[in-house]
C-alpha positions as MATLAB code, in Angstrom:
seq = 'MSRQLNGIAAGGGIAIAPAYLLGVPDLSVKQQHTDNVNHEVARLHDSFAITANELREICQRAHAQLNKQAAVVVDMQLQLVLADDFQQTIEHQIVANKYTAGYAVKKETDRWLAENASSEQGLHQRRIAIQDLFKRLMSHILGIELPDPSRLKHQAIIVAHSLTPTDIARFDRRYVVGIVSDLGGSTSHFSIMTKEKAIPGVVGTKTATREILDGTSLIVDGIHGRVLLSPTPAEIDEYEKKAGDYAREMESLGVLKHQRTVSADGRHFEIGANLFMPDEIESAKNSGAEGIGLMRSEALFMGRDTLPSEEEQFLALKKIVADMTPERVIIRTLDIGGDKPIAAIQTPKEDNPFLGMRSLRFSLAHPEIMRPQMRALLRASVYGRLAVMFPMVSTLDEFLAARKVLEEERQKLQAKGIGCANQIEVGMMVEVPAAVEMADQLAQYADFFSIGSNDLTQYMFAADRGNSQVAHLYQTLHPAVLRAIKHTVDAAHAEGKWVGICGEMANNSLATPLLLGMGIDEFSMNSTSILPIRSLIGELHVRQLQPLVHQAMNARNAKEVRQMIIGRVPALKNFNF';
ca = [
     -39.121  -20.565  -52.175;
     -37.223  -17.185  -52.625;
     -35.364  -15.807  -55.825;
     -32.942  -13.825  -55.446;
     -30.494  -11.225  -56.735;
     -27.433   -9.971  -55.687;
     -25.406   -6.519  -56.491;
     -23.454   -4.134  -54.537;
     -24.453   -3.127  -50.636;
     -25.362   -0.100  -50.529;
     -25.710    0.268  -46.829;
     -28.886    1.563  -44.901;
     -30.160   -1.748  -43.198;
     -33.061   -3.713  -44.505;
     -36.602   -2.970  -46.114;
     -39.317   -5.415  -46.728;
     -42.006   -3.978  -48.715;
     -43.351   -4.589  -52.613;
     -41.901   -2.970  -55.693;
     -42.402   -0.325  -57.465;
     -40.917   -0.212  -60.615;
     -40.220    3.581  -62.148;
     -39.830    2.793  -65.787;
     -39.164    4.378  -68.464;
     -41.523    5.856  -71.242;
     -40.803    5.373  -75.071;
     -40.300    8.934  -75.498;
     -38.595    8.251  -79.128;
     -39.155   11.080  -82.167;
     -38.440   10.140  -85.650;
     -37.339   13.226  -87.675;
     -40.149   15.345  -88.141;
     -40.826   18.066  -90.359;
     -43.712   20.733  -89.454;
     -45.937   23.343  -91.694;
     -46.649   25.413  -88.429;
     -42.713   26.829  -87.888;
     -44.452   28.979  -85.086;
     -46.304   26.710  -83.321;
     -43.529   24.249  -82.829;
     -41.540   27.574  -81.463;
     -44.582   27.843  -78.580;
     -44.219   24.361  -77.742;
     -40.722   24.411  -77.354;
     -41.146   27.309  -75.138;
     -43.737   25.641  -73.261;
     -41.770   22.818  -72.363;
     -38.365   25.176  -71.515;
     -40.515   27.181  -69.302;
     -43.122   24.386  -67.044;
     -39.175   22.517  -67.200;
     -37.512   25.461  -65.380;
     -40.516   25.844  -62.650;
     -40.071   22.191  -61.900;
     -36.691   22.297  -61.860;
     -36.506   24.538  -59.275;
     -38.925   23.169  -56.959;
     -36.520   19.913  -57.131;
     -32.979   22.012  -56.723;
     -34.553   23.295  -53.425;
     -35.301   19.886  -52.299;
     -32.045   18.593  -54.044;
     -29.608   21.485  -51.990;
     -31.707   20.637  -48.691;
     -31.822   16.315  -48.781;
     -28.606   15.091  -51.216;
     -25.640   15.597  -51.160;
     -23.499   18.123  -53.494;
     -22.505   15.595  -56.372;
     -25.836   14.804  -56.908;
     -27.194   18.309  -56.024;
     -24.798   19.931  -59.038;
     -26.515   17.446  -61.121;
     -29.828   19.295  -60.680;
     -28.056   22.571  -60.820;
     -26.780   21.736  -64.120;
     -29.941   20.860  -65.680;
     -31.351   24.794  -64.125;
     -28.487   26.387  -65.858;
     -28.851   24.732  -68.968;
     -32.830   25.311  -69.209;
     -32.303   28.991  -67.879;
     -29.461   29.733  -70.438;
     -30.501   31.527  -73.563;
     -28.285   29.547  -76.159;
     -29.259   26.564  -74.973;
     -32.587   27.662  -76.437;
     -31.748   29.531  -78.805;
     -29.855   26.683  -80.323;
     -33.271   24.439  -80.535;
     -35.205   27.004  -82.208;
     -33.046   27.758  -84.293;
     -32.948   24.100  -85.914;
     -36.868   24.695  -85.560;
     -36.911   27.278  -88.115;
     -34.110   26.839  -89.947;
     -34.961   22.985  -90.754;
     -38.442   23.435  -90.275;
     -38.559   20.726  -87.638;
     -41.417   19.921  -84.883;
     -40.209   20.539  -81.321;
     -39.764   16.966  -80.429;
     -37.162   16.624  -83.098;
     -35.000   19.553  -82.722;
     -34.302   18.637  -78.811;
     -33.856   15.493  -79.681;
     -31.005   16.227  -82.777;
     -29.404   19.062  -80.168;
     -28.953   16.717  -77.635;
     -27.559   14.083  -79.504;
     -24.934   16.578  -80.699;
     -24.278   17.759  -77.422;
     -23.038   14.164  -76.147;
     -21.686   13.496  -79.115;
     -19.638   15.537  -79.237;
     -18.297   14.842  -75.571;
     -18.292   11.262  -75.821;
     -14.633   11.181  -75.975;
     -13.640   14.042  -73.088;
     -11.722   11.909  -70.474;
     -13.001   13.480  -67.397;
     -15.097   15.921  -65.847;
     -18.636   15.051  -68.146;
     -20.359   12.131  -66.361;
     -22.568   14.342  -64.231;
     -23.175   16.406  -66.829;
     -24.295   13.707  -69.317;
     -26.632   12.930  -66.531;
     -28.264   15.952  -66.416;
     -28.665   16.793  -70.658;
     -30.132   13.365  -70.141;
     -32.471   13.434  -67.309;
     -33.427   17.566  -68.837;
     -34.144   15.738  -72.331;
     -36.255   13.527  -70.582;
     -37.883   16.000  -69.167;
     -38.083   18.329  -71.506;
     -39.538   15.496  -74.281;
     -42.114   14.672  -71.645;
     -43.590   18.253  -71.859;
     -43.451   18.699  -75.654;
     -44.892   14.782  -75.945;
     -47.755   14.570  -73.543;
     -46.517   11.688  -71.908;
     -46.163   11.580  -67.929;
     -42.797   10.383  -66.250;
     -42.698    8.563  -63.309;
     -43.444   10.305  -60.139;
     -42.293    8.584  -56.997;
     -43.574   11.494  -54.770;
     -47.130   10.236  -56.065;
     -46.285    7.087  -52.924;
     -48.541    7.337  -50.582;
     -47.540    3.858  -49.127;
     -44.265    2.486  -48.064;
     -42.239    1.065  -51.200;
     -39.524   -0.201  -52.318;
     -37.912    1.889  -55.399;
     -36.526   -0.724  -58.476;
     -35.219    1.461  -61.609;
     -32.480    0.403  -64.196;
     -30.677    4.112  -62.700;
     -31.834    6.159  -60.666;
     -31.775   10.559  -61.429;
     -30.627   13.154  -57.952;
     -33.791   14.799  -59.461;
     -35.561   11.528  -59.043;
     -33.938   11.280  -55.489;
     -34.863   14.492  -55.113;
     -38.160   13.873  -54.680;
     -38.992   10.853  -52.917;
     -41.219   10.910  -49.620;
     -38.534    8.945  -47.203;
     -42.077    7.732  -45.272;
     -42.983    6.150  -48.143;
     -39.582    4.600  -49.685;
     -38.440    2.004  -48.165;
     -35.826    0.818  -50.336;
     -34.338    0.925  -53.580;
     -33.215   -2.218  -56.235;
     -31.006   -0.742  -59.675;
     -29.766   -2.678  -62.104;
     -26.442   -0.135  -62.646;
     -24.475    1.621  -60.054;
     -21.222    0.922  -58.127;
     -19.637    0.845  -54.371;
     -18.620    4.879  -55.540;
     -21.640    6.210  -57.609;
     -22.824    9.003  -56.625;
     -26.132    7.070  -56.962;
     -24.425    5.002  -54.037;
     -23.068    7.829  -51.941;
     -26.830    9.575  -52.012;
     -27.876    5.909  -50.857;
     -25.539    5.860  -47.754;
     -26.176    9.784  -46.745;
     -30.420    9.374  -47.176;
     -30.059    5.904  -45.236;
     -32.222    4.190  -47.150;
     -31.739   -0.029  -47.724;
     -30.213   -0.062  -51.318;
     -28.438   -2.769  -53.761;
     -26.735   -1.348  -56.744;
     -25.431   -2.669  -59.411;
     -28.199   -5.674  -59.901;
     -27.852   -5.461  -63.477;
     -31.510   -7.583  -63.873;
     -33.821   -6.341  -60.970;
     -35.492   -4.672  -63.826;
     -36.484   -7.565  -65.974;
     -36.858  -10.191  -63.201;
     -39.252   -7.811  -60.933;
     -42.383   -7.042  -61.715;
     -44.354   -3.916  -59.999;
     -45.907   -5.032  -56.308;
     -43.683   -8.044  -56.234;
     -42.972   -8.893  -52.430;
     -39.371   -7.741  -52.131;
     -36.201   -8.204  -49.147;
     -33.476   -6.099  -49.889;
     -30.677   -6.170  -47.200;
     -28.481   -2.987  -47.569;
     -25.713   -4.642  -45.189;
     -24.447   -7.647  -47.352;
     -26.271   -6.885  -50.815;
     -29.097   -8.847  -51.764;
     -32.397   -8.807  -53.010;
     -34.986  -11.735  -52.050;
     -37.963  -11.815  -54.579;
     -41.336  -13.228  -53.100;
     -39.546  -14.276  -49.588;
     -40.816  -17.022  -47.738;
     -43.191  -16.141  -44.286;
     -39.792  -17.909  -42.604;
     -37.643  -15.402  -44.529;
     -39.554  -12.755  -43.860;
     -39.584  -13.305  -39.846;
     -35.461  -14.500  -40.399;
     -34.702  -10.998  -42.417;
     -36.844   -8.617  -39.839;
     -35.196  -10.322  -37.163;
     -32.406   -8.499  -38.883;
     -33.454   -5.842  -39.361;
     -34.566   -5.459  -35.487;
     -30.672   -6.234  -34.731;
     -29.469   -3.288  -36.766;
     -31.860   -1.026  -35.965;
     -30.525   -1.745  -31.943;
     -27.131   -1.706  -32.774;
     -27.614    1.758  -34.432;
     -29.620    2.397  -31.509;
     -26.685    1.080  -28.630;
     -23.799    2.873  -30.936;
     -25.965    5.989  -29.592;
     -24.308    6.040  -26.193;
     -20.701    6.853  -28.013;
     -22.559   10.709  -29.435;
     -21.812   11.826  -25.707;
     -17.919   10.704  -25.342;
     -14.786   11.435  -27.027;
     -13.957    9.763  -29.296;
     -11.099    7.514  -28.036;
      -8.390    5.095  -29.654;
      -8.051    1.789  -27.587;
      -4.809    2.776  -26.744;
      -6.088    6.134  -24.995;
      -5.056    8.596  -28.407;
      -8.233   10.907  -28.902;
      -9.474   11.776  -32.928;
     -11.765   14.630  -33.997;
     -14.995   12.987  -36.160;
     -16.311   16.028  -37.859;
     -19.379   15.718  -40.525;
     -19.623   16.699  -44.136;
     -22.138   19.913  -44.295;
     -23.865   21.059  -47.458;
     -26.518   23.027  -46.383;
     -26.791   25.404  -42.989;
     -29.881   23.478  -41.910;
     -27.764   19.430  -41.921;
     -26.770   21.499  -38.125;
     -29.281   19.059  -36.067;
     -28.314   16.358  -38.461;
     -25.248   16.502  -38.135;
     -25.080   16.399  -34.411;
     -27.548   14.268  -33.576;
     -25.090   11.975  -35.380;
     -22.573   12.602  -32.624;
     -19.890   14.663  -35.170;
     -17.599   16.454  -32.638;
     -17.357   19.380  -35.125;
     -17.741   20.362  -39.228;
     -14.885   19.219  -41.077;
     -16.689   20.350  -44.391;
     -18.506   22.584  -44.877;
     -18.767   23.390  -48.237;
     -19.992   27.239  -48.523;
     -20.512   27.093  -52.623;
     -24.033   25.809  -51.090;
     -24.312   29.541  -50.681;
     -24.669   30.297  -54.029;
     -26.131   27.742  -56.082;
     -29.535   26.840  -56.750;
     -30.325   30.267  -57.595;
     -29.419   32.958  -60.290;
     -27.503   35.487  -58.551;
     -24.632   35.562  -56.626;
     -25.253   35.947  -52.762;
     -24.704   39.258  -51.288;
     -21.621   39.637  -47.904;
     -24.585   39.985  -46.137;
     -26.576   36.905  -47.173;
     -23.064   34.515  -47.016;
     -22.403   36.525  -43.069;
     -26.250   35.083  -41.660;
     -25.943   31.599  -43.064;
     -22.503   31.223  -41.734;
     -22.800   32.702  -38.310;
     -25.647   30.905  -38.152;
     -23.909   27.236  -38.779;
     -21.219   28.685  -36.188;
     -23.085   29.181  -33.787;
     -25.199   26.310  -33.817;
     -22.387   24.142  -32.856;
     -20.489   26.171  -30.669;
     -18.165   25.265  -28.974;
     -17.177   22.966  -31.786;
     -14.694   23.680  -34.947;
     -16.492   24.736  -38.105;
     -14.107   24.253  -41.035;
     -15.285   26.606  -43.898;
     -14.288   25.554  -47.227;
     -14.086   28.283  -49.436;
     -15.772   28.777  -52.650;
     -14.898   25.257  -54.723;
     -16.642   25.613  -57.895;
     -15.874   25.024  -61.893;
     -15.084   21.020  -63.082;
     -18.596   18.977  -62.221;
     -19.953   21.906  -60.324;
     -21.288   25.276  -62.491;
     -23.307   27.960  -60.922;
     -26.050   29.661  -62.704;
     -25.574   33.155  -61.181;
     -21.430   32.895  -62.312;
     -20.784   32.198  -66.297;
     -17.251   30.587  -67.271;
     -15.812   29.893  -70.642;
     -16.601   25.927  -71.625;
     -13.090   24.234  -71.172;
     -11.828   21.056  -72.456;
     -11.105   19.740  -69.713;
     -12.455   21.324  -66.632;
     -11.754   19.832  -63.707;
      -7.674   20.551  -65.027;
      -9.060   24.095  -65.700;
     -10.148   27.930  -64.048;
     -12.069   25.886  -60.823;
     -11.481   25.985  -57.064;
      -8.999   28.677  -55.511;
      -8.000   29.700  -59.122;
     -11.159   30.876  -59.698;
     -11.689   32.676  -56.509;
      -7.849   34.329  -56.883;
      -9.050   35.440  -60.640;
     -12.231   36.588  -59.499;
     -11.628   39.245  -56.200;
     -15.009   41.111  -56.583;
     -16.513   37.403  -55.555;
     -13.993   36.494  -53.404;
     -13.499   38.999  -50.861;
     -17.176   39.507  -50.203;
     -17.097   35.836  -49.152;
     -13.824   36.618  -47.237;
     -15.229   39.625  -45.132;
     -18.397   37.106  -44.691;
     -16.215   34.382  -42.837;
     -14.242   37.362  -40.961;
     -17.481   38.668  -39.802;
     -19.541   35.155  -38.558;
     -15.858   33.817  -36.682;
     -16.674   36.177  -33.594;
     -19.937   34.059  -33.509;
     -18.315   30.384  -32.166;
     -15.028   28.038  -33.637;
     -14.200   29.409  -37.324;
     -11.466   27.673  -39.500;
     -11.118   28.954  -43.115;
      -9.846   26.060  -45.562;
      -8.569   26.480  -49.688;
      -9.778   24.141  -51.468;
      -7.406   23.001  -54.712;
      -3.927   24.656  -53.542;
      -1.521   23.668  -56.379;
       1.970   26.003  -55.284;
       2.496   28.042  -52.506;
       2.241   30.716  -54.473;
      -1.295   30.397  -54.454;
      -1.966   29.873  -50.994;
      -0.323   32.557  -49.537;
      -2.385   35.026  -52.827;
      -5.216   33.646  -50.779;
      -4.369   34.158  -47.031;
      -2.947   37.964  -48.308;
      -6.128   38.123  -49.545;
      -8.096   37.310  -45.848;
      -6.434   39.529  -44.137;
      -6.571   42.681  -45.462;
     -10.116   42.300  -45.569;
      -9.912   41.189  -41.680;
      -7.488   44.532  -41.422;
     -10.398   46.833  -43.888;
     -13.164   45.292  -41.382;
     -10.685   45.918  -37.874;
     -10.341   50.131  -39.795;
     -13.865   49.536  -39.855;
     -14.818   48.502  -36.417;
     -16.259   45.342  -37.724;
     -15.361   42.488  -34.708;
     -13.439   39.377  -36.534;
     -12.042   36.062  -34.085;
      -8.585   37.379  -32.899;
      -6.942   33.868  -34.294;
      -8.355   32.111  -36.554;
      -7.451   28.858  -38.941;
      -6.857   29.269  -41.918;
      -6.214   25.680  -43.554;
      -5.606   23.814  -47.040;
      -6.684   20.928  -48.772;
      -4.878   18.468  -50.574;
      -6.077   17.123  -53.647;
      -3.553   17.409  -56.443;
      -0.646   15.532  -56.732;
       1.433   18.903  -56.578;
       0.811   19.930  -53.381;
       1.959   16.295  -51.841;
       5.299   16.749  -52.999;
       5.449   20.409  -50.958;
       3.843   19.492  -48.509;
       6.719   20.258  -46.065;
       7.061   23.475  -48.074;
       2.486   24.214  -47.383;
       2.730   23.314  -44.007;
       5.276   26.243  -42.912;
       2.051   28.301  -43.574;
      -0.633   26.450  -43.177;
      -2.308   25.735  -39.800;
      -3.753   22.697  -41.194;
      -4.137   19.911  -43.835;
      -7.886   19.263  -45.310;
      -6.488   15.612  -47.688;
     -10.090   15.578  -50.337;
      -8.860   11.655  -50.878;
     -11.755   11.890  -53.945;
     -10.141   14.291  -56.033;
      -6.541   12.951  -55.085;
      -7.182    9.346  -55.451;
      -8.661   10.831  -59.074;
      -5.543   12.867  -59.283;
      -3.080   10.117  -58.729;
      -4.529    8.005  -61.162;
      -5.707   10.447  -63.962;
      -8.653    8.568  -64.057;
     -12.343   10.090  -63.680;
     -14.868    7.804  -60.985;
     -17.532    8.963  -63.237;
     -16.354    7.316  -65.793;
     -17.249    3.402  -66.261;
     -14.139    2.640  -68.644;
     -10.781    3.883  -66.056;
     -13.401    3.782  -62.936;
     -11.429    0.501  -61.851;
      -8.450    2.410  -62.027;
      -9.745    4.800  -59.188;
      -8.319    2.879  -56.247;
      -8.723    4.594  -53.310;
      -6.876    1.645  -50.747;
      -3.947    1.172  -54.050;
      -0.167    1.786  -51.545;
       0.686    5.156  -54.387;
      -2.447    6.866  -52.473;
      -1.122    5.372  -49.057;
       2.452    7.182  -49.765;
       0.705   10.211  -50.541;
      -1.137   10.273  -47.794;
       1.551    9.614  -45.556;
       4.297   11.689  -46.904;
       1.383   14.488  -46.110;
       0.863   13.451  -42.939;
       4.529   13.125  -42.210;
       5.637   16.427  -43.396;
       2.313   18.318  -41.360;
       3.546   16.739  -38.055;
       7.366   17.773  -38.556;
       5.903   21.214  -38.704;
       3.052   20.252  -35.750;
      -0.261   20.852  -37.502;
      -2.844   18.604  -37.836;
      -3.875   17.025  -40.813;
      -7.559   15.683  -41.658;
      -8.741   13.845  -44.729;
     -12.167   13.911  -46.072;
     -13.879   11.912  -48.996;
     -15.678    8.734  -49.336;
     -12.001    7.087  -47.553;
     -13.126    9.053  -44.638;
     -16.182    6.881  -44.430;
     -14.189    3.988  -45.389;
     -13.664    1.056  -42.906;
     -11.134   -0.771  -44.495;
      -9.280    2.491  -44.669;
      -9.820    3.707  -40.834;
      -6.699    1.431  -39.280;
      -4.649    2.616  -42.021;
      -5.516    6.206  -41.436;
      -5.424    5.929  -37.695;
      -1.811    4.073  -38.233;
      -0.549    6.580  -40.616;
      -1.517    9.697  -38.422;
      -4.869   11.253  -39.639;
      -5.781   13.369  -36.535;
      -9.248   14.535  -37.979;
     -11.696   12.731  -40.041;
     -14.598   14.064  -41.366;
     -17.273   12.136  -43.774;
     -21.388   11.511  -43.943;
     -23.392   11.693  -40.795;
     -24.800    7.836  -40.804;
     -21.088    6.858  -40.659;
     -20.113    8.467  -37.535;
     -20.761    6.465  -35.055;
     -19.553    3.365  -37.084;
     -16.995    4.952  -37.349;
     -16.102    6.074  -34.023;
     -16.634    2.814  -32.745;
     -14.764    1.222  -34.575;
     -11.635    3.688  -33.380;
     -12.790    2.473  -29.683;
     -11.485   -0.814  -30.818;
      -8.158   -0.249  -32.318;
      -4.583    0.183  -30.910;
      -2.579    2.609  -33.360;
       0.603    1.587  -32.031;
      -0.462   -2.124  -32.829;
      -1.574   -0.486  -36.389;
       2.323    1.131  -38.177;
       3.984   -2.258  -38.624;
       0.416   -2.735  -40.995;
       0.901    0.892  -42.246;
       4.587   -0.307  -43.495;
       3.232   -3.735  -45.589;
       0.748   -1.895  -47.081;
       2.369    0.743  -49.293;
       4.812   -1.645  -49.855;
       2.468   -4.372  -51.826;
       1.524   -3.926  -54.970;
      -2.205   -3.855  -55.304;
      -4.834   -2.541  -53.775;
      -5.665   -5.989  -53.462;
      -3.195   -7.106  -51.605;
      -3.758   -3.914  -49.283;
      -8.049   -5.148  -48.797;
      -6.392   -8.263  -48.254;
      -4.173   -7.681  -45.539;
      -6.791   -5.351  -43.788;
      -9.092   -8.405  -43.111;
      -6.519   -9.944  -42.342;
      -4.724   -8.243  -39.827;
      -7.939   -6.213  -38.335;
     -10.168   -8.620  -36.381;
     -12.886   -5.378  -34.897;
     -13.522   -5.351  -38.569;
     -15.247   -8.727  -38.617;
     -18.501   -6.870  -37.667;
     -18.179   -5.253  -40.830;
     -19.306   -5.402  -44.465;
     -17.226   -4.594  -47.604;
];
């Protein structure tokens, strides 16, 4: 008889294969001194050089394969390795105190983590980055090889305590058929990554690495959050049938690719894909996307040591817009800062970067970076249906200033005889409470709103979802968030403007009935979620959902809202939460 571990379903279906235990070797070092400082400095330089080369390769793969949050962690590591002051600080420890290279790296890593441990926001990804970088540097200094999932030559299920983006970027999808971890939650970046890569995963099992031996036969049920150890032949037969049923269900959804997304009572909704890299266009099309609801332009700035030129940006944006014609492509202007550093842009350290010089604030303060991007966007607009979206707008003055820069660059291009589209929609993201409160005024000047549900929820509760101590406060279904969304939608519709939503809430089937009932016009989501959400919308009557919206906004907490939705929306019976 098999044993069963329970965890959190991370999507992707069902996988049956032997376990591949991704353990971490002992990289601990004690305080050690050296009589040969030059030798230790040379060892340090070698480890940095080798690590930089590795990270450049991993960075390219991360941007091609992983989502924004994951790729950012790899960028952070590369930025640290290339930053002279980080290496120089460690080298100073060796020279001044005659420490060995390994102990100096450990001491500096411990100091960095201790200094930043009390910060409330924005440091979860940085901690992951520095901890993972420490392992990589130490492995080269100590001559200990790290486990490398890219070397797998047979199908297997990765079992790990936790996984970093550098681990996942090295997965060969032909051989990694499932993932099980001790740590992780439904909104963790790891869970989001497994969903985007369509890998069956179960996270948050707590004890998987202690209970699963390398080579153990496993069944991973990424639909219900179960892991079966040493399954019986009967259980294997049962789950093979379930896997076949799941595959056929996904295949049957394929017919929706060539249809409009229409609710059961005839209302049309636009379902777009999130896009990070230009080469993801084909995947978006194949997934049934009716456009690109969010193209993250910072992808063109990441994973490199220099800023992209206007021409580089233009060529990349032109390809995206042309390839997606006649569908709309919404391109978000540069959104950096907070958890998204860029190696080519040196920014001062901030105590609270999520509330600092980021996103549109940064662009307006750096016209030498903003204006070339505006020109590239305008030049690309003649090749299809391009819309421009400014991120993290806090005030009307900010938005008007951004529109002014865009218009000034349009006039300059036209004066030179360079073509731009006659009409370009110019919208903004609603991510901060101030924008929600001022939505009625902002809607007079913005052509559309896109509600960034991740940041809006985070700022509503002043809780970083990556911080395990406060992550329980991050509740997208909480009445406070629902009221903010409804207020924003009503303000936009009063001015005849449309409203979209992006972030994890757009993928959440439990939220879909409420979002339809509140009047959301457009959804932008991970490609793997598009067809299931489109299918769900086809079963829902929007007008019948409006009483549910009213009751949900007047509930006491997210738990009540969740129970209300499950009890009142029969179409959700085939979805797993």
